[in-house]
Amino acid sequence: MHLRSFTALTAMMLPVLLGTACSNDTSDNTSDIQEPVNETEEPADSLTPIITDLYTADPSAHVFEGKLYLYPSHDYESGIPEDDLGSHFDMKDYHVFSMDSVGGEITDHGVALSVEDVPWAERQMWAPDAAEKDGTYYLYFPAKDKEGIFHIGVASADNPAGPFTPRPEPIEGSYSIDPAVFKDTDGSYYMYFGGIWGGQLQRWSSGEYSGEDTYPAEDAPALSAKIVKLSDDMTSFAEAPRDVDLLDKAGNPIMVSDNDRRFFEAAWVHKYNDTYYFSYSTGDTHNIAYGMGDSPYGPFTYQGVILKPVLGWTNHHSIVEYNGKWYLFFHDSSLSGGQTHLRSVKVTELTYNEDGTIHTIDAMVKAEP
Ligand code: FUB
């Protein structure tokens, strides 16, 4: 991920502070947000943050035990200056949130995992995800190790809210960022991962880590997200990670130069009517785009945009079905007045066309007066 401010949009708008009430069930949840930011007379868009006492981003939503659980990044102001490596995304812990209904009260279950409790990790706990198997809950998270290299760790708990106990080492063979774990209808679990630029995917082109960025040529196929089947123990890879192939409708790979469509970060997979949907952020063009395919491994054929750019540089989402409706969870920087590293989770309904394609959502649309 990248850090340049999304200046045009930032200049256009400042936020509203109109969130759903958020209750805490632990005592360690002091608010990170000291001053409400409400400097405009009209809403920046028709959707408002659903968590307003912490900055939260990269929301991974799952239904566990009949409730909707959210596993987001926990943004805060660490004072680290902005750079092209994403150093100011310096997150140090995760909170878990739950709700009984979309639009209803949200419970903050407090700190579920801290970087100081992860022996191998040093900093930058970026976008996490969670999965359940046989009554055990697993939290998957990227972090930089003591050499500044991103890997993916796993922690477990006996309930979806944690606290989670981390494994002492990252998952063997893991690298880069943004793990997203998909449970297929046959009971198999797959992890999708990867992110370019600050997410370091381009440093693994040879299969080994290199301190140098190596990008394919502009007229070559773009770097791909990775997919790997998880072992039965949910804490290791069952195979070597493979490329997630993303093709255009003629069957050709999406190329490096195709910034509007190529994969950048924030992979997510869901299944609807027996079709697999691979969605992701296009990074410097700020869309959540998607492809459809017949297998969790792909290939996926590019279809279009699910979510247009939001306020802030990053765009990151998850898609979940809950009580018969489909929802898109995402984030923007409205609550912080456009600060790209201080984001807030939002949610909106996602709908399908008859052919299975997804209606494009523009969360920047202004509310009716
Ligand atoms: O939250 C840190 C990073 O920002 C995530 O890992 C990326 O997907 C982007 O949202």
mmCIF file of C-alpha atoms and ligand atoms in Angstrom, residues 1 58 73 75 89 91 126-127 177-178 265-266 314-316 331 343, ligand 1:
data_model
loop_
_atom_site.group_PDB
_atom_site.id
_atom_site.type_symbol
_atom_site.label_atom_id
_atom_site.label_comp_id
_atom_site.label_asym_id
_atom_site.label_seq_id
_atom_site.Cartn_x
_atom_site.Cartn_y
_atom_site.Cartn_z
ATOM 1 C CA MET A 1 0.000 0.000 0.000
ATOM 2 C CA ASP A 58 -9.724 -3.023 6.712
ATOM 3 C CA SER A 73 -7.161 -2.913 11.791
ATOM 4 C CA ASP A 75 -5.566 2.831 13.312
ATOM 5 C CA PHE A 89 0.290 2.815 9.396
ATOM 6 C CA MET A 91 -0.844 -0.213 14.248
ATOM 7 C CA TRP A 126 -2.105 -4.473 9.227
ATOM 8 C CA ALA A 127 -5.328 -5.922 7.859
ATOM 9 C CA ILE A 177 0.120 -8.673 3.850
ATOM 10 C CA ASP A 178 -3.669 -8.784 3.889
ATOM 11 C CA GLU A 265 -3.922 -5.433 -2.172
ATOM 12 C CA ALA A 266 -6.955 -6.251 0.010
ATOM 13 C CA THR A 314 -6.665 3.224 0.737
ATOM 14 C CA ASN A 315 -9.733 1.200 -0.105
ATOM 15 C CA HIS A 316 -10.296 -2.145 1.632
ATOM 16 C CA HIS A 331 -13.504 2.149 5.433
ATOM 17 C CA ARG A 343 -9.798 5.485 8.928
HETATM 18 O O1 FUB B 1 -4.223 -0.946 7.041
HETATM 19 C C1 FUB B 1 -2.955 -1.074 6.469
HETATM 20 C C2 FUB B 1 -3.060 -1.376 5.010
HETATM 21 O O2 FUB B 1 -3.814 -0.362 4.364
HETATM 22 C C3 FUB B 1 -3.784 -2.627 4.658
HETATM 23 O O3 FUB B 1 -3.054 -3.781 4.914
HETATM 24 C C4 FUB B 1 -4.056 -2.349 3.236
HETATM 25 O O4 FUB B 1 -4.957 -3.219 2.630
HETATM 26 C C5 FUB B 1 -4.548 -0.931 3.292
HETATM 27 O O5 FUB B 1 -5.893 -0.840 3.621
#
